[in-house]
Amino acid sequence: GYIGRMVGAKAGRKNLVGQCFDNVHIGSADLNNTAGGAAIFGGVADTTDGNCFDIEPDSFDGTVPNRMVIDYLYTKGAGNDLSAGTTAVIADAMVISIGKWNCEIVSRSTVPWYLQYAVTVNIDEWNVWGITSTSAVATLYNAVRLNVGTAKINGVLASATTSFLEMSPSSGDQPRVSFDNLTITGTGQGIENKDGILDIGKYVARTSGYAFR
């Protein structure tokens, strides 16, 4: 299917959820969930409250290829949650390609500004700002495949020992992350790699803590 332009605001949980999709192409998506979230609508606040963009289901087994292309994506909210499963087989089958992603974070406590499990995400240009001390660490778990051309990440974390990005293997699978050009600016550590596979062409870190750990 094709959607030329999509505008989503004040969702109960997420503005846009990809679940069991094939060859979906969105020209531009403007997703704003600053006025939404489950807690605001009488639900229970959790680590998905106020997120904009979500990939599911957690029970996806990777037997059917899923593909989504978004030319331009703007998200404004607590974060984004791309977490369909845990294995490399699933990551190979679930592929999201984004041309330009402007990601504005309006923090909520306990909500990571970015969470990715075994999904392949390809981004040409990724701009992230608004991360604050109440944002939980962005974590790349399991068989993550994250491939980014140019990325600029900016914010103020709780301390110089808190990381903007954390790579954590689990269940025998390693995150595989690559950036052609990466700039991280702000209070905190840049990247903490707990035995993932990381490839960076150029890295500029203006951080108060470690650039890389």
PDB file of C-alpha atoms in Angstrom:
ATOM      1  CA  GLY A   1       0.000   0.000   0.000  1.00  0.00           C
ATOM      2  CA  TYR A   2       0.996   3.650  -0.428  1.00  0.00           C
ATOM      3  CA  ILE A   3       0.229   6.690   1.742  1.00  0.00           C
ATOM      4  CA  GLY A   4       1.391  10.022   0.363  1.00  0.00           C
ATOM      5  CA  ARG A   5       1.172  11.975   3.617  1.00  0.00           C
ATOM      6  CA  MET A   6       0.144  10.878   7.083  1.00  0.00           C
ATOM      7  CA  VAL A   7      -0.498  13.017  10.166  1.00  0.00           C
ATOM      8  CA  GLY A   8      -1.020  11.316  13.522  1.00  0.00           C
ATOM      9  CA  ALA A   9      -1.610  13.080  16.866  1.00  0.00           C
ATOM     10  CA  LYS A  10      -2.747  12.233  20.413  1.00  0.00           C
ATOM     11  CA  ALA A  11      -2.789   8.469  20.121  1.00  0.00           C
ATOM     12  CA  GLY A  12      -3.806   6.282  23.034  1.00  0.00           C
ATOM     13  CA  ARG A  13      -0.392   4.588  22.857  1.00  0.00           C
ATOM     14  CA  LYS A  14       1.361   4.975  19.457  1.00  0.00           C
ATOM     15  CA  ASN A  15       0.681   7.124  16.384  1.00  0.00           C
ATOM     16  CA  LEU A  16       1.911   4.581  13.819  1.00  0.00           C
ATOM     17  CA  VAL A  17       2.309   0.842  14.403  1.00  0.00           C
ATOM     18  CA  GLY A  18       3.726  -1.517  11.789  1.00  0.00           C
ATOM     19  CA  GLN A  19       2.420  -5.035  12.400  1.00  0.00           C
ATOM     20  CA  CYS A  20       2.343  -7.691   9.669  1.00  0.00           C
ATOM     21  CA  PHE A  21       2.942  -5.453   6.648  1.00  0.00           C
ATOM     22  CA  ASP A  22       4.236  -6.012   3.121  1.00  0.00           C
ATOM     23  CA  ASN A  23       5.660  -3.377   0.781  1.00  0.00           C
ATOM     24  CA  VAL A  24       4.208  -0.390   2.619  1.00  0.00           C
ATOM     25  CA  HIS A  25       5.459   2.978   1.317  1.00  0.00           C
ATOM     26  CA  ILE A  26       4.748   6.268   3.122  1.00  0.00           C
ATOM     27  CA  GLY A  27       5.833   9.527   1.524  1.00  0.00           C
ATOM     28  CA  SER A  28       5.869  11.535   4.766  1.00  0.00           C
ATOM     29  CA  ALA A  29       4.644  10.850   8.291  1.00  0.00           C
ATOM     30  CA  ASP A  30       4.195  13.559  10.937  1.00  0.00           C
ATOM     31  CA  LEU A  31       3.670  11.827  14.292  1.00  0.00           C
ATOM     32  CA  ASN A  32       3.055  13.829  17.466  1.00  0.00           C
ATOM     33  CA  ASN A  33       2.160  12.014  20.674  1.00  0.00           C
ATOM     34  CA  THR A  34       2.968  14.699  23.231  1.00  0.00           C
ATOM     35  CA  ALA A  35      -0.732  14.944  24.142  1.00  0.00           C
ATOM     36  CA  GLY A  36      -1.278  11.182  24.105  1.00  0.00           C
ATOM     37  CA  GLY A  37      -0.078   8.118  25.960  1.00  0.00           C
ATOM     38  CA  ALA A  38      -1.861   5.364  27.829  1.00  0.00           C
ATOM     39  CA  ALA A  39      -1.635   7.047  31.230  1.00  0.00           C
ATOM     40  CA  ILE A  40      -3.338  10.183  29.939  1.00  0.00           C
ATOM     41  CA  PHE A  41      -6.163   8.040  28.587  1.00  0.00           C
ATOM     42  CA  GLY A  42      -6.659   6.180  31.856  1.00  0.00           C
ATOM     43  CA  GLY A  43      -4.201   3.358  31.162  1.00  0.00           C
ATOM     44  CA  VAL A  44      -1.086   2.318  33.040  1.00  0.00           C
ATOM     45  CA  ALA A  45       2.142   4.196  32.378  1.00  0.00           C
ATOM     46  CA  ASP A  46       4.920   1.895  31.165  1.00  0.00           C
ATOM     47  CA  THR A  47       7.981   1.989  28.897  1.00  0.00           C
ATOM     48  CA  THR A  48       5.818   2.539  25.806  1.00  0.00           C
ATOM     49  CA  ASP A  49       3.789   5.462  27.134  1.00  0.00           C
ATOM     50  CA  GLY A  50       3.799   8.430  24.764  1.00  0.00           C
ATOM     51  CA  ASN A  51       5.773   6.735  21.970  1.00  0.00           C
ATOM     52  CA  CYS A  52       5.160   7.692  18.338  1.00  0.00           C
ATOM     53  CA  PHE A  53       6.477   4.937  16.048  1.00  0.00           C
ATOM     54  CA  ASP A  54       6.276   1.234  16.851  1.00  0.00           C
ATOM     55  CA  ILE A  55       7.102  -2.045  15.104  1.00  0.00           C
ATOM     56  CA  GLU A  56       5.432  -5.234  16.335  1.00  0.00           C
ATOM     57  CA  PRO A  57       4.489  -7.976  17.042  1.00  0.00           C
ATOM     58  CA  ASP A  58       6.768  -9.464  19.671  1.00  0.00           C
ATOM     59  CA  SER A  59       5.532 -12.898  18.503  1.00  0.00           C
ATOM     60  CA  PHE A  60       6.737 -12.363  14.895  1.00  0.00           C
ATOM     61  CA  ASP A  61       8.725 -15.458  13.816  1.00  0.00           C
ATOM     62  CA  GLY A  62      10.393 -14.163  10.633  1.00  0.00           C
ATOM     63  CA  THR A  63       8.792 -16.621   8.183  1.00  0.00           C
ATOM     64  CA  VAL A  64       7.159 -13.872   6.086  1.00  0.00           C
ATOM     65  CA  PRO A  65       9.272 -10.882   4.903  1.00  0.00           C
ATOM     66  CA  ASN A  66       7.961  -7.498   6.075  1.00  0.00           C
ATOM     67  CA  ARG A  67       9.092  -4.275   4.379  1.00  0.00           C
ATOM     68  CA  MET A  68       8.248  -0.619   5.053  1.00  0.00           C
ATOM     69  CA  VAL A  69       9.681   2.527   3.440  1.00  0.00           C
ATOM     70  CA  ILE A  70       9.157   6.054   4.829  1.00  0.00           C
ATOM     71  CA  ASP A  71      10.695   8.862   2.801  1.00  0.00           C
ATOM     72  CA  TYR A  72      10.390  11.494   5.558  1.00  0.00           C
ATOM     73  CA  LEU A  73       9.505  10.874   9.209  1.00  0.00           C
ATOM     74  CA  TYR A  74       8.995  13.408  12.002  1.00  0.00           C
ATOM     75  CA  THR A  75       8.261  12.141  15.497  1.00  0.00           C
ATOM     76  CA  LYS A  76       7.579  14.224  18.598  1.00  0.00           C
ATOM     77  CA  GLY A  77       6.979  12.372  21.830  1.00  0.00           C
ATOM     78  CA  ALA A  78       8.586  10.285  24.544  1.00  0.00           C
ATOM     79  CA  GLY A  79      10.330   7.900  22.154  1.00  0.00           C
ATOM     80  CA  ASN A  80      10.054   5.146  19.567  1.00  0.00           C
ATOM     81  CA  ASP A  81       9.836   1.385  20.040  1.00  0.00           C
ATOM     82  CA  LEU A  82      10.945  -1.021  17.303  1.00  0.00           C
ATOM     83  CA  SER A  83      10.950  -4.417  18.979  1.00  0.00           C
ATOM     84  CA  ALA A  84       9.588  -7.341  16.947  1.00  0.00           C
ATOM     85  CA  GLY A  85      11.315 -10.389  18.395  1.00  0.00           C
ATOM     86  CA  THR A  86      14.907 -11.212  19.326  1.00  0.00           C
ATOM     87  CA  THR A  87      16.703 -13.319  16.681  1.00  0.00           C
ATOM     88  CA  ALA A  88      18.756 -12.636  13.559  1.00  0.00           C
ATOM     89  CA  VAL A  89      16.170 -14.499  11.466  1.00  0.00           C
ATOM     90  CA  ILE A  90      13.564 -11.966  12.506  1.00  0.00           C
ATOM     91  CA  ALA A  91      15.909  -9.026  11.890  1.00  0.00           C
ATOM     92  CA  ASP A  92      16.506 -10.252   8.325  1.00  0.00           C
ATOM     93  CA  ALA A  93      12.759 -10.500   7.699  1.00  0.00           C
ATOM     94  CA  MET A  94      11.637  -7.190   9.261  1.00  0.00           C
ATOM     95  CA  VAL A  95      13.207  -4.248   7.409  1.00  0.00           C
ATOM     96  CA  ILE A  96      12.340  -0.544   7.856  1.00  0.00           C
ATOM     97  CA  SER A  97      13.966   2.006   5.523  1.00  0.00           C
ATOM     98  CA  ILE A  98      13.729   5.735   6.312  1.00  0.00           C
ATOM     99  CA  GLY A  99      15.085   8.543   4.148  1.00  0.00           C
ATOM    100  CA  LYS A 100      15.181  11.387   6.706  1.00  0.00           C
ATOM    101  CA  TRP A 101      14.052  11.084  10.315  1.00  0.00           C
ATOM    102  CA  ASN A 102      13.726  14.167  12.514  1.00  0.00           C
ATOM    103  CA  CYS A 103      13.162  12.877  16.028  1.00  0.00           C
ATOM    104  CA  GLU A 104      12.143  15.376  18.732  1.00  0.00           C
ATOM    105  CA  ILE A 105      12.012  13.935  22.237  1.00  0.00           C
ATOM    106  CA  VAL A 106       9.606  15.210  24.898  1.00  0.00           C
ATOM    107  CA  SER A 107      10.759  13.079  27.799  1.00  0.00           C
ATOM    108  CA  ARG A 108       8.704  10.985  30.162  1.00  0.00           C
ATOM    109  CA  SER A 109      10.347   9.126  33.031  1.00  0.00           C
ATOM    110  CA  THR A 110      11.098   5.423  32.395  1.00  0.00           C
ATOM    111  CA  VAL A 111      10.501   5.799  28.634  1.00  0.00           C
ATOM    112  CA  PRO A 112      13.631   5.226  26.479  1.00  0.00           C
ATOM    113  CA  TRP A 113      13.995   7.789  23.709  1.00  0.00           C
ATOM    114  CA  TYR A 114      14.789   4.891  21.367  1.00  0.00           C
ATOM    115  CA  LEU A 115      14.383   1.140  21.791  1.00  0.00           C
ATOM    116  CA  GLN A 116      15.236  -1.456  19.121  1.00  0.00           C
ATOM    117  CA  TYR A 117      15.290  -5.262  19.235  1.00  0.00           C
ATOM    118  CA  ALA A 118      15.648  -7.655  16.290  1.00  0.00           C
ATOM    119  CA  VAL A 119      14.537  -5.338  13.489  1.00  0.00           C
ATOM    120  CA  THR A 120      16.628  -3.995  10.612  1.00  0.00           C
ATOM    121  CA  VAL A 121      16.401  -0.200  10.432  1.00  0.00           C
ATOM    122  CA  ASN A 122      18.128   1.698   7.617  1.00  0.00           C
ATOM    123  CA  ILE A 123      18.222   5.510   7.936  1.00  0.00           C
ATOM    124  CA  ASP A 124      19.864   7.922   5.497  1.00  0.00           C
ATOM    125  CA  GLU A 125      19.730  10.970   7.813  1.00  0.00           C
ATOM    126  CA  TRP A 126      18.785  10.880  11.511  1.00  0.00           C
ATOM    127  CA  ASN A 127      18.482  14.015  13.650  1.00  0.00           C
ATOM    128  CA  VAL A 128      17.611  13.570  17.337  1.00  0.00           C
ATOM    129  CA  TRP A 129      17.169  16.350  19.897  1.00  0.00           C
ATOM    130  CA  GLY A 130      15.310  17.131  23.123  1.00  0.00           C
ATOM    131  CA  ILE A 131      16.738  14.237  25.157  1.00  0.00           C
ATOM    132  CA  THR A 132      16.713  15.211  28.850  1.00  0.00           C
ATOM    133  CA  SER A 133      17.704  13.789  32.212  1.00  0.00           C
ATOM    134  CA  THR A 134      14.334  12.043  32.522  1.00  0.00           C
ATOM    135  CA  SER A 135      14.879  10.038  29.322  1.00  0.00           C
ATOM    136  CA  ALA A 136      15.812   6.399  29.904  1.00  0.00           C
ATOM    137  CA  VAL A 137      18.863   5.131  28.027  1.00  0.00           C
ATOM    138  CA  ALA A 138      18.298   4.272  24.353  1.00  0.00           C
ATOM    139  CA  THR A 139      19.073   0.566  24.068  1.00  0.00           C
ATOM    140  CA  LEU A 140      19.881  -1.645  21.084  1.00  0.00           C
ATOM    141  CA  TYR A 141      19.164  -5.239  22.150  1.00  0.00           C
ATOM    142  CA  ASN A 142      19.450  -8.720  20.691  1.00  0.00           C
ATOM    143  CA  ALA A 143      20.006  -9.031  16.924  1.00  0.00           C
ATOM    144  CA  VAL A 144      19.530  -5.328  16.174  1.00  0.00           C
ATOM    145  CA  ARG A 145      20.512  -4.196  12.683  1.00  0.00           C
ATOM    146  CA  LEU A 146      20.855  -0.397  12.621  1.00  0.00           C
ATOM    147  CA  ASN A 147      22.504   1.214   9.581  1.00  0.00           C
ATOM    148  CA  VAL A 148      22.674   5.017   9.490  1.00  0.00           C
ATOM    149  CA  GLY A 149      24.250   7.407   6.981  1.00  0.00           C
ATOM    150  CA  THR A 150      24.477  10.674   8.936  1.00  0.00           C
ATOM    151  CA  ALA A 151      23.284  10.991  12.541  1.00  0.00           C
ATOM    152  CA  LYS A 152      23.256  13.967  14.925  1.00  0.00           C
ATOM    153  CA  ILE A 153      22.155  13.244  18.514  1.00  0.00           C
ATOM    154  CA  ASN A 154      21.856  16.024  21.070  1.00  0.00           C
ATOM    155  CA  GLY A 155      20.689  16.162  24.678  1.00  0.00           C
ATOM    156  CA  VAL A 156      21.359  16.451  28.389  1.00  0.00           C
ATOM    157  CA  LEU A 157      21.357  13.173  30.295  1.00  0.00           C
ATOM    158  CA  ALA A 158      21.138  12.583  34.034  1.00  0.00           C
ATOM    159  CA  SER A 159      24.918  12.368  34.501  1.00  0.00           C
ATOM    160  CA  ALA A 160      28.254  12.038  32.726  1.00  0.00           C
ATOM    161  CA  THR A 161      28.065   8.266  33.216  1.00  0.00           C
ATOM    162  CA  THR A 162      24.707   7.854  31.456  1.00  0.00           C
ATOM    163  CA  SER A 163      24.953   6.848  27.788  1.00  0.00           C
ATOM    164  CA  PHE A 164      23.080   8.222  24.795  1.00  0.00           C
ATOM    165  CA  LEU A 165      23.215   4.801  23.101  1.00  0.00           C
ATOM    166  CA  GLU A 166      23.784   1.387  24.680  1.00  0.00           C
ATOM    167  CA  MET A 167      24.402  -1.835  22.743  1.00  0.00           C
ATOM    168  CA  SER A 168      23.533  -4.992  24.704  1.00  0.00           C
ATOM    169  CA  PRO A 169      23.622  -8.540  23.291  1.00  0.00           C
ATOM    170  CA  SER A 170      21.073 -11.022  24.600  1.00  0.00           C
ATOM    171  CA  SER A 171      19.981 -14.604  23.945  1.00  0.00           C
ATOM    172  CA  GLY A 172      23.139 -15.354  21.964  1.00  0.00           C
ATOM    173  CA  ASP A 173      22.634 -12.598  19.367  1.00  0.00           C
ATOM    174  CA  GLN A 174      24.723  -9.445  18.923  1.00  0.00           C
ATOM    175  CA  PRO A 175      23.594  -5.983  17.830  1.00  0.00           C
ATOM    176  CA  ARG A 176      25.186  -4.902  14.541  1.00  0.00           C
ATOM    177  CA  VAL A 177      25.294  -1.114  14.245  1.00  0.00           C
ATOM    178  CA  SER A 178      26.935   1.137  11.666  1.00  0.00           C
ATOM    179  CA  PHE A 179      27.165   4.910  11.163  1.00  0.00           C
ATOM    180  CA  ASP A 180      28.876   6.616   8.237  1.00  0.00           C
ATOM    181  CA  ASN A 181      28.951   9.909  10.159  1.00  0.00           C
ATOM    182  CA  LEU A 182      27.921  10.258  13.797  1.00  0.00           C
ATOM    183  CA  THR A 183      27.878  13.348  16.030  1.00  0.00           C
ATOM    184  CA  ILE A 184      26.807  13.155  19.674  1.00  0.00           C
ATOM    185  CA  THR A 185      26.627  16.389  21.672  1.00  0.00           C
ATOM    186  CA  GLY A 186      25.609  16.937  25.284  1.00  0.00           C
ATOM    187  CA  THR A 187      25.907  15.833  28.887  1.00  0.00           C
ATOM    188  CA  GLY A 188      26.560  12.111  29.239  1.00  0.00           C
ATOM    189  CA  GLN A 189      28.536   9.330  27.596  1.00  0.00           C
ATOM    190  CA  GLY A 190      28.369   8.789  23.866  1.00  0.00           C
ATOM    191  CA  ILE A 191      28.121   5.049  23.194  1.00  0.00           C
ATOM    192  CA  GLU A 192      28.412   2.109  25.566  1.00  0.00           C
ATOM    193  CA  ASN A 193      29.080  -1.160  23.735  1.00  0.00           C
ATOM    194  CA  LYS A 194      28.480  -4.319  25.757  1.00  0.00           C
ATOM    195  CA  ASP A 195      29.822  -6.756  23.148  1.00  0.00           C
ATOM    196  CA  GLY A 196      27.944  -5.619  20.059  1.00  0.00           C
ATOM    197  CA  ILE A 197      29.458  -5.120  16.585  1.00  0.00           C
ATOM    198  CA  LEU A 198      29.951  -1.418  15.865  1.00  0.00           C
ATOM    199  CA  ASP A 199      31.309   0.261  12.707  1.00  0.00           C
ATOM    200  CA  ILE A 200      31.654   4.080  12.523  1.00  0.00           C
ATOM    201  CA  GLY A 201      33.213   5.914   9.604  1.00  0.00           C
ATOM    202  CA  LYS A 202      33.551   9.287  11.371  1.00  0.00           C
ATOM    203  CA  TYR A 203      32.617  10.032  14.973  1.00  0.00           C
ATOM    204  CA  VAL A 204      32.506  13.508  16.535  1.00  0.00           C
ATOM    205  CA  ALA A 205      31.758  13.445  20.274  1.00  0.00           C
ATOM    206  CA  ARG A 206      31.212  16.577  22.346  1.00  0.00           C
ATOM    207  CA  THR A 207      30.239  14.827  25.561  1.00  0.00           C
ATOM    208  CA  SER A 208      30.923  15.355  29.261  1.00  0.00           C
ATOM    209  CA  GLY A 209      31.649  11.645  29.778  1.00  0.00           C
ATOM    210  CA  TYR A 210      33.341   8.969  27.692  1.00  0.00           C
ATOM    211  CA  ALA A 211      32.869   9.282  23.951  1.00  0.00           C
ATOM    212  CA  PHE A 212      33.004   5.499  23.716  1.00  0.00           C
ATOM    213  CA  ARG A 213      33.020   2.826  26.357  1.00  0.00           C
TER     214      ARG A 213
END
